[in-house]
Short mmCIF file of C-alpha atoms in Angstrom, two decimals:
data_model
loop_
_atom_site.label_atom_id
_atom_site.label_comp_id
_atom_site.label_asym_id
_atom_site.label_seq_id
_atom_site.Cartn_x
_atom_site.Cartn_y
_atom_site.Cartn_z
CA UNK A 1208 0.00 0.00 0.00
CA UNK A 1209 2.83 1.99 0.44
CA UNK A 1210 3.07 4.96 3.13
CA UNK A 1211 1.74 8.23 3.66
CA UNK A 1212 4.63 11.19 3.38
CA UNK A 1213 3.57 14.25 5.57
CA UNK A 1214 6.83 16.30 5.24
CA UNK A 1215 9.82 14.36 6.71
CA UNK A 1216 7.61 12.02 8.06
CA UNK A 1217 5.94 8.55 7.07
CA UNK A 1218 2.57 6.91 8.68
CA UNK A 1219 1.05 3.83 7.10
CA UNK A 1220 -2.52 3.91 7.78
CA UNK A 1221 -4.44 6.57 5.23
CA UNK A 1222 -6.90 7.03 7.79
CA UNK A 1223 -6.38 9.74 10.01
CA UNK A 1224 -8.93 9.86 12.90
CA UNK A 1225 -10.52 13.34 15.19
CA UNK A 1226 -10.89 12.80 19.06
CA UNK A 1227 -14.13 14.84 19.53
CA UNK A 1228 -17.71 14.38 19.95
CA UNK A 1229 -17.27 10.73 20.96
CA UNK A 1230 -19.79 9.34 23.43
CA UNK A 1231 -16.60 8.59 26.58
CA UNK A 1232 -13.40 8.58 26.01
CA UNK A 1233 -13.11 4.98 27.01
CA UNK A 1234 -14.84 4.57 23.37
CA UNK A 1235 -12.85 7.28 21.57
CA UNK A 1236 -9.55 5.06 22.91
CA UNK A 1237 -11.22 1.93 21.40
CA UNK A 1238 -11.98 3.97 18.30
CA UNK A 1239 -8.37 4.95 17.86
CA UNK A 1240 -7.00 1.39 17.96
CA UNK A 1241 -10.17 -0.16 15.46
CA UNK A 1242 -9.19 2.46 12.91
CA UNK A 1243 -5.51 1.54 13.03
CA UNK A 1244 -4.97 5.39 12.44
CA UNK A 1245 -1.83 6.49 12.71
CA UNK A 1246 -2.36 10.40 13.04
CA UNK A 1247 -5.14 11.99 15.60
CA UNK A 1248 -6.18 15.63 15.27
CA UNK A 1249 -6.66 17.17 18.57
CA UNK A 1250 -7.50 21.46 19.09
CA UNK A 1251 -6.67 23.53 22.30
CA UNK A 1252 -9.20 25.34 24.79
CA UNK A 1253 -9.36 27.28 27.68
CA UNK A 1254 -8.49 25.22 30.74
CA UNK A 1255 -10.44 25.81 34.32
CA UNK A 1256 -7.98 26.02 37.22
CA UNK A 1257 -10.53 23.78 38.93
CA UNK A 1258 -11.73 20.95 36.37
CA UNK A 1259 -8.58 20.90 34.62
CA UNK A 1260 -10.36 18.59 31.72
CA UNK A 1261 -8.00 19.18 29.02
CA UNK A 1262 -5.05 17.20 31.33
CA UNK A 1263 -6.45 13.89 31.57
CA UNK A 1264 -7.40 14.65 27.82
CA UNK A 1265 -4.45 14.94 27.26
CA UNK A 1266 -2.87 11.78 28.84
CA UNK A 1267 -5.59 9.74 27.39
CA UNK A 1268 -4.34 10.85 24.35
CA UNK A 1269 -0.51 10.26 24.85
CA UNK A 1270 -1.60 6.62 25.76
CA UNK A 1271 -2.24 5.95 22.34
CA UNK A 1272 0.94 6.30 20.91
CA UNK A 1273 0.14 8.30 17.91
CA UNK A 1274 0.93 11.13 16.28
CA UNK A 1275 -0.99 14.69 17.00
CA UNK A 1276 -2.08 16.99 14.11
CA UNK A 1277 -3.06 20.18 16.08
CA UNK A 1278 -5.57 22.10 14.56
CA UNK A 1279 -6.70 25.67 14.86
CA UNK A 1280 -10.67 24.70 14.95
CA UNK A 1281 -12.62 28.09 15.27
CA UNK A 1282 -10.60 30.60 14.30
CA UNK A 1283 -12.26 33.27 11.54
CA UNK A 1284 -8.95 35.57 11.99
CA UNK A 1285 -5.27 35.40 10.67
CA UNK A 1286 -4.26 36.36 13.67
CA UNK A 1287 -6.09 34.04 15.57
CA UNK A 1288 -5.17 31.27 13.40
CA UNK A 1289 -1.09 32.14 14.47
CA UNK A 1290 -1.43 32.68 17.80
CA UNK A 1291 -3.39 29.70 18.31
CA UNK A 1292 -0.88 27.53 16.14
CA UNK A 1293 1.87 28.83 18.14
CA UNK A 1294 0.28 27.78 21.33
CA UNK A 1295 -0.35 24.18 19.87
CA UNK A 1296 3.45 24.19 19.05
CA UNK A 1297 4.35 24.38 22.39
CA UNK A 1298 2.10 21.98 23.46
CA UNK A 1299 2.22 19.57 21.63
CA UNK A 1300 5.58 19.68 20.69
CA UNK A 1301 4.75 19.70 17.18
CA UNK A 1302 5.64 21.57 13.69
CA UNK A 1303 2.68 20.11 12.13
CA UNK A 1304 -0.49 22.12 12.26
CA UNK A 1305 -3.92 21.43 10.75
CA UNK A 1306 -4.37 25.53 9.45
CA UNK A 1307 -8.57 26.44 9.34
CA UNK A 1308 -9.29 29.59 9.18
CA UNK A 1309 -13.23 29.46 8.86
CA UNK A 1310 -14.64 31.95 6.63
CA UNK A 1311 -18.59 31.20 6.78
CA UNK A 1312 -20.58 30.02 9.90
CA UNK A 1313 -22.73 27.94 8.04
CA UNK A 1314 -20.87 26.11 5.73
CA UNK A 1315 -17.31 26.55 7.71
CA UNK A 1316 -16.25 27.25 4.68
CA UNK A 1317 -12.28 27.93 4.36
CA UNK A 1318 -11.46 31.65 3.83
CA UNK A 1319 -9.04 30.79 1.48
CA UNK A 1320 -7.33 34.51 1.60
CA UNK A 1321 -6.80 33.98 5.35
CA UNK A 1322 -5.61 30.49 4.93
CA UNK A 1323 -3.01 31.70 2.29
CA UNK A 1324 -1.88 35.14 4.39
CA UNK A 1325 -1.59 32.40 7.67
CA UNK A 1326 0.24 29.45 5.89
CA UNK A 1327 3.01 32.16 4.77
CA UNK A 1328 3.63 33.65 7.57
CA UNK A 1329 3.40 29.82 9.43
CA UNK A 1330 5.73 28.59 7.29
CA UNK A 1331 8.46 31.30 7.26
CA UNK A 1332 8.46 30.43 11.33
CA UNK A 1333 9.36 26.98 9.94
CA UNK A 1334 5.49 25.34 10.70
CA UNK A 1335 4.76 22.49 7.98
CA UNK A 1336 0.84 23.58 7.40
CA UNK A 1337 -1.52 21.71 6.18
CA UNK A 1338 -3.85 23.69 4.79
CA UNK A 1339 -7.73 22.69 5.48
CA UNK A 1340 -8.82 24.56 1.96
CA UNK A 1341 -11.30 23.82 -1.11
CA UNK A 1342 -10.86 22.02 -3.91
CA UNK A 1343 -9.92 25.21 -5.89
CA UNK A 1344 -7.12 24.67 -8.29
CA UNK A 1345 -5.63 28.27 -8.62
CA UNK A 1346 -6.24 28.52 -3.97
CA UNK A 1347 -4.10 25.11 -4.06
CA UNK A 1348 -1.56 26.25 -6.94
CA UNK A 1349 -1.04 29.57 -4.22
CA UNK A 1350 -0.42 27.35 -1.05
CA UNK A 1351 1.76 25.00 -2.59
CA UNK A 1352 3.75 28.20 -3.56
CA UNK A 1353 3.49 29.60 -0.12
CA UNK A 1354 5.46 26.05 0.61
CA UNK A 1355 2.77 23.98 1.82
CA UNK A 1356 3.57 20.63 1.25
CA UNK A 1357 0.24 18.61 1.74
CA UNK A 1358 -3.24 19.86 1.24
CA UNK A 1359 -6.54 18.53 2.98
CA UNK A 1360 -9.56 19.60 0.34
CA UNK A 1361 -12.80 19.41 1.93
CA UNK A 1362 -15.44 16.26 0.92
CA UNK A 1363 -18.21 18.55 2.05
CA UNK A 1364 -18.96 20.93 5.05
CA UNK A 1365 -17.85 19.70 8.36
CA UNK A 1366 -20.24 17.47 10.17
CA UNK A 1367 -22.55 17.28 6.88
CA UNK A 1368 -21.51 13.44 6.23
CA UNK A 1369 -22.61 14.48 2.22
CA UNK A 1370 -19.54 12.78 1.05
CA UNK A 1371 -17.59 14.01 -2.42
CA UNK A 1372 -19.95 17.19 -3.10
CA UNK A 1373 -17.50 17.81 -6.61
CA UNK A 1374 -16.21 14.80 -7.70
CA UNK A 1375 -15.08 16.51 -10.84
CA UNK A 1376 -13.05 19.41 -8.60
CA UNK A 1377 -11.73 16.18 -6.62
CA UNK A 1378 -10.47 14.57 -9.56
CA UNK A 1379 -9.24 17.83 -11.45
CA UNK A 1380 -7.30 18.77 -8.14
CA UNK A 1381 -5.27 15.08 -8.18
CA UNK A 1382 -4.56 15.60 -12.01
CA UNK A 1383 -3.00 18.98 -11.73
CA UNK A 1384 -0.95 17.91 -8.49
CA UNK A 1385 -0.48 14.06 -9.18
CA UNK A 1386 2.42 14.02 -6.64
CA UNK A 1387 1.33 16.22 -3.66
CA UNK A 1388 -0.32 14.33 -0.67
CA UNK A 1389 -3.84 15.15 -0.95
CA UNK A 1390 -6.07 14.72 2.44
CA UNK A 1391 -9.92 14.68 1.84
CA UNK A 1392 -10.64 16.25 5.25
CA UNK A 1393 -14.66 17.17 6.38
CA UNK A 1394 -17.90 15.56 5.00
CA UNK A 1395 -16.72 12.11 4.97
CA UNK A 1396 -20.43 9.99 6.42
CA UNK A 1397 -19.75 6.64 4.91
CA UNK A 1398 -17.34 4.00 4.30
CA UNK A 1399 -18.18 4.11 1.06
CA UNK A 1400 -17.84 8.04 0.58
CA UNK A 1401 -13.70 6.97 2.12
CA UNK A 1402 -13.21 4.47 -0.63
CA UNK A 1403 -14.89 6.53 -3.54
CA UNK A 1404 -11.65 9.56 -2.21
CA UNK A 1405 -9.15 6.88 -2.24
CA UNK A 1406 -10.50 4.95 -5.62
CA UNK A 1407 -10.18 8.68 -6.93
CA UNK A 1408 -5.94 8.55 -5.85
CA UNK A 1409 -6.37 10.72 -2.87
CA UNK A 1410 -3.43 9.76 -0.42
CA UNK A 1411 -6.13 9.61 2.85
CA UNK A 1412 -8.88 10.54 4.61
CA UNK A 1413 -9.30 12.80 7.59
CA UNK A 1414 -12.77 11.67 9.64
CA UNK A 1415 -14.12 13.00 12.66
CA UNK A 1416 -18.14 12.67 12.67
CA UNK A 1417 -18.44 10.18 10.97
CA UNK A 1418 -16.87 7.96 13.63
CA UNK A 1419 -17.70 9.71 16.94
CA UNK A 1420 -21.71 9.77 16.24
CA UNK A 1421 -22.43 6.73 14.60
CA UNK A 1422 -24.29 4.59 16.83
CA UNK A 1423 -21.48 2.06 17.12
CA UNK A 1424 -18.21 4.28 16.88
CA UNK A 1425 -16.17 1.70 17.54
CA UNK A 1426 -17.48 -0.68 14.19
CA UNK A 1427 -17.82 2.44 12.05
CA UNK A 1428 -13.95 2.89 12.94
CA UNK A 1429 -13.14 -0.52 11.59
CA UNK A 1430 -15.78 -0.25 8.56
CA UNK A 1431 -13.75 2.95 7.47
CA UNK A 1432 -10.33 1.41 7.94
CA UNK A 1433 -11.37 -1.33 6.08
CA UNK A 1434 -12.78 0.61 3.01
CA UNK A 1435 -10.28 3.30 2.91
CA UNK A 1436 -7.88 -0.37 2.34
CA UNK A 1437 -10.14 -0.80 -0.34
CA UNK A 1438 -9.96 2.28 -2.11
CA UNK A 1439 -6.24 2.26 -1.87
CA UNK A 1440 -5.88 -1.00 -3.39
CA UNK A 1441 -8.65 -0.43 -5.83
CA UNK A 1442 -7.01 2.58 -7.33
CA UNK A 1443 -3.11 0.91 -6.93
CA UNK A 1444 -5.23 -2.11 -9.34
CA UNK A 1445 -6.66 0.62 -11.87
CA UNK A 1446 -10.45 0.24 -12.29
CA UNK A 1447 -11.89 -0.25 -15.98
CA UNK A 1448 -13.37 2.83 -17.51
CA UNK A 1449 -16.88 3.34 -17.03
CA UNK A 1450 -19.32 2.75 -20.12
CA UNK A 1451 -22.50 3.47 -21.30
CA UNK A 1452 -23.24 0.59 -23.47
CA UNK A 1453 -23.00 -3.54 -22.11
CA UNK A 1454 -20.08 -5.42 -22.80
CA UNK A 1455 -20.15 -9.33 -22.51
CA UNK A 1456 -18.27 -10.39 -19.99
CA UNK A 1457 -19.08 -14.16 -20.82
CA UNK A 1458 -16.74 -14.99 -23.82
CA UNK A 1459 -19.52 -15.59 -27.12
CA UNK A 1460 -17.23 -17.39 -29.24
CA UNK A 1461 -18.29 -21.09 -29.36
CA UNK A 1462 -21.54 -20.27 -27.63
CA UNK A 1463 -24.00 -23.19 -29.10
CA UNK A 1464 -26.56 -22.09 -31.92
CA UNK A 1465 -29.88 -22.63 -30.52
CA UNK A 1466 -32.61 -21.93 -32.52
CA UNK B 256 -5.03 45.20 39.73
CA UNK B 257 -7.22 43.05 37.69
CA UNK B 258 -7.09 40.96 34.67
CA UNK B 259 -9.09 39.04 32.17
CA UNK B 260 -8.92 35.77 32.77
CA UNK B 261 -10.01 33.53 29.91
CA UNK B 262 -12.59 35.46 29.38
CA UNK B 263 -13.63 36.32 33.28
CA UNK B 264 -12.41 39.27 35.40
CA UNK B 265 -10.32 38.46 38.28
CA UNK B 266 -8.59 40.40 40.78
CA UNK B 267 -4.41 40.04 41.09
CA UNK B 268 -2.43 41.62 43.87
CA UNK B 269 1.11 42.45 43.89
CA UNK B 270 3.73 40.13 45.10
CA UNK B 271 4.05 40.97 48.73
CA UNK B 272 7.51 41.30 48.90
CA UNK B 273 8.55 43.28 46.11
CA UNK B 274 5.39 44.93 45.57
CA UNK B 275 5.60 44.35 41.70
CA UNK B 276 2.96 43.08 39.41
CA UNK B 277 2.69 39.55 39.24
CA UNK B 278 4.18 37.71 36.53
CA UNK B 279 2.45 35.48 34.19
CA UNK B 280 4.17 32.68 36.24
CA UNK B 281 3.03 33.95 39.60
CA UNK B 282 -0.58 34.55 38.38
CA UNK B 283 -0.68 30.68 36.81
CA UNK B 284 0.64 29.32 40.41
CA UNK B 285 -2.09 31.86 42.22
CA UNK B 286 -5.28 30.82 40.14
CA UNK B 287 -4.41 26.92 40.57
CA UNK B 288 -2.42 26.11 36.99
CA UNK B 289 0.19 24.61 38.65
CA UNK B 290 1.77 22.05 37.27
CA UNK B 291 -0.54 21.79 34.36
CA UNK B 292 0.46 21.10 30.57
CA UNK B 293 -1.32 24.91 29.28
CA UNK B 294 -0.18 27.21 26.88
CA UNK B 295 -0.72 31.08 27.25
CA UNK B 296 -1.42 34.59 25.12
CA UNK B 297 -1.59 37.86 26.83
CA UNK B 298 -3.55 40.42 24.56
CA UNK B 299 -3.68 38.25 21.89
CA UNK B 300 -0.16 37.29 21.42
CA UNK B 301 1.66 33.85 22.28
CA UNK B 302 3.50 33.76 25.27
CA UNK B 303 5.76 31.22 25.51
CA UNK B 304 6.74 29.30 28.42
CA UNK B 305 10.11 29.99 28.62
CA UNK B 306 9.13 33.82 28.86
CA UNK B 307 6.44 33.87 31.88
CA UNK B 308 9.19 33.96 34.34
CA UNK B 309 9.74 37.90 32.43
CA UNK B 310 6.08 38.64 31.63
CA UNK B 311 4.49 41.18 34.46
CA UNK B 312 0.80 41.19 34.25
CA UNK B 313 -0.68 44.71 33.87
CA UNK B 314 -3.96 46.04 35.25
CA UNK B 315 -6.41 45.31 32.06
CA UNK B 316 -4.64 42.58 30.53
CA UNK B 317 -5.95 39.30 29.01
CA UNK B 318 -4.59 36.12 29.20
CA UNK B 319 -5.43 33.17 28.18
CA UNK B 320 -4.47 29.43 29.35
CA UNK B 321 -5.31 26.70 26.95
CA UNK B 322 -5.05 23.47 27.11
CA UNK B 323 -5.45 20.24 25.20
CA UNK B 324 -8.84 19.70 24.32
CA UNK B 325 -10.62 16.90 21.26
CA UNK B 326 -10.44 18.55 18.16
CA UNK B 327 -11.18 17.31 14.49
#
């Protein structure tokens, strides 16, 4: 299958899992290990003096032995976006960060002119970025200038569980950059949804919902693992075109004359 | 003097025996941080660690103390 490059670094699984909105954290942990993911997305908040709930978060999390991909959840300013990445630096001793910089409350759409001004000056203070952004070609063309390295193209809005919303965009964006790691991150809701990004030669999936409010996170964790396999090998085995008229798939030569 | 505390007023006195402003160090001790894996912004801007031993609070200021939370 390969592995997944994210800068200087290699993960195998193509599945990269959030830790919020799970039902306990006893079943996020078991959601962790059914995905196999490699890479966990976590986000900072204020901390009360007297509940202290981000701590034991926090060693949960370190318990797992994965990697963190900090994000910056929330912010709708550049400058929020920087100070919160450099706070995430520190703790969690990390140059990656997962750059959002939300530009509509509805759709949490990417403002894609905050993302770029942010990812510049992130990655002049030596951040690797990567860039939650649209499937724009000429917004991607601009970040991978700015030195991004990865991008993470949304399926659909956060949450939404629609899936691909622009297939065509999708498979436009992995023509034009056939050798940048491409991360379909938001409005994965299926298993299927994760094979149809991989079958399309994204690199991996970035899931969050999907898993945490299914009624059984902990099988919807496996289910995706399994079909993002599947989409991985599928597209590694090239699929036939698709056509609009039958072909026999029964050989007809020889096939007995009956009248 | 007081300060904005993630997002709530809260009242700071100086350090007894110097009769400066506490620093950023001194106020995390005072309001029960200690020991905790946070991060911190005064005003808006990233603080980091290493520099809260430097960092007297003035009257007005706002911090914030973050910590790790889920996040997707």
């Amino acid at each position: 299958m390969g592995m997944l490059r994210l800068y200087d670094s290699e993960v195998a699984s193509r599945l990269l899992l959030g830790t919020a909105r799970y039902p306990s954290p006893a079943i996020l942990e078991e959601s962790v290990r059914a995905s196999g993911a490699d890479v966990v997305t976590v986000s900072l908040r204020r901390e009360g003096a007297q509940l202290r709930a981000g701590q034991g978060f926090w060693s949960l999390v370190r318990s797992f032995g994965v990697r963190v991909l900090p994000n910056t959840a929330g912010c709708h300013s550049v400058k929020e976006a920087i100070t919160t990445a450099h706070m995430a630096r520190e703790l969690f001793d990390t140059r990656w960060i997962k750059l959002e910089v939300i530009g509509e409350d509805d759709t949490l759409q990417p403002d894609v002119f905050g993302l770029l001004e942010a990812a510049r000056l992130l990655i002049q203070e030596d951040f690797q970025v990567l860039p939650y952004c649209t499937e724009d070609l000429v917004v991607a063309e601009r970040l991978l200038s700015a030195g991004c390295r990865v991008l993470m193209p949304w399926g659909a809005p956060i949450g939404s569980g629609r899936g691909l919303n622009n297939v065509f965009g999708l498979r436009a964006l992995r023509a034009h950059f056939p050798t940048v790691p491409l991360i379909v991150d938001a409005g994965i809701g299926t298993p299927s949804h994760a094979a149809a990004a991989l079958e399309l030669g994204f690199d991996a999936v970035l899931i969050n919902t999907a898993v945490a409010q299914a009624r059984d996170p902990v099988a919807m964790a496996r289910a995706l693992a399994l079909a993002v396999e599947a989409g991985r090998t599928a597209y590694l085995a090239g699929a036939i075109p698709a056509r609009d008229m039958a072909a026999p798939s029964t050989p007809v030569i020889g096939q007995a004359f009956v009248p | 003097m007081k300060i904005q505390l993630n997002g709530a007023w809260r009242e700071l006195t100086a350090s007894p025996q110097t009769a400066a402003a506490p620093t950023l160090t001194a106020m995390l001790r005072v309001c029960g941080y200690g020991g905790a894996t946070v991060a911190t912004a005064v005003n808006g801007e990233f603080v980091p660690a290493r520099a809260r031993d430097e960092l007297h609070l003035q009257d007005g200021d706002r911090v914030e103390v973050l910590a790790p939370m889920q996040g997707g």
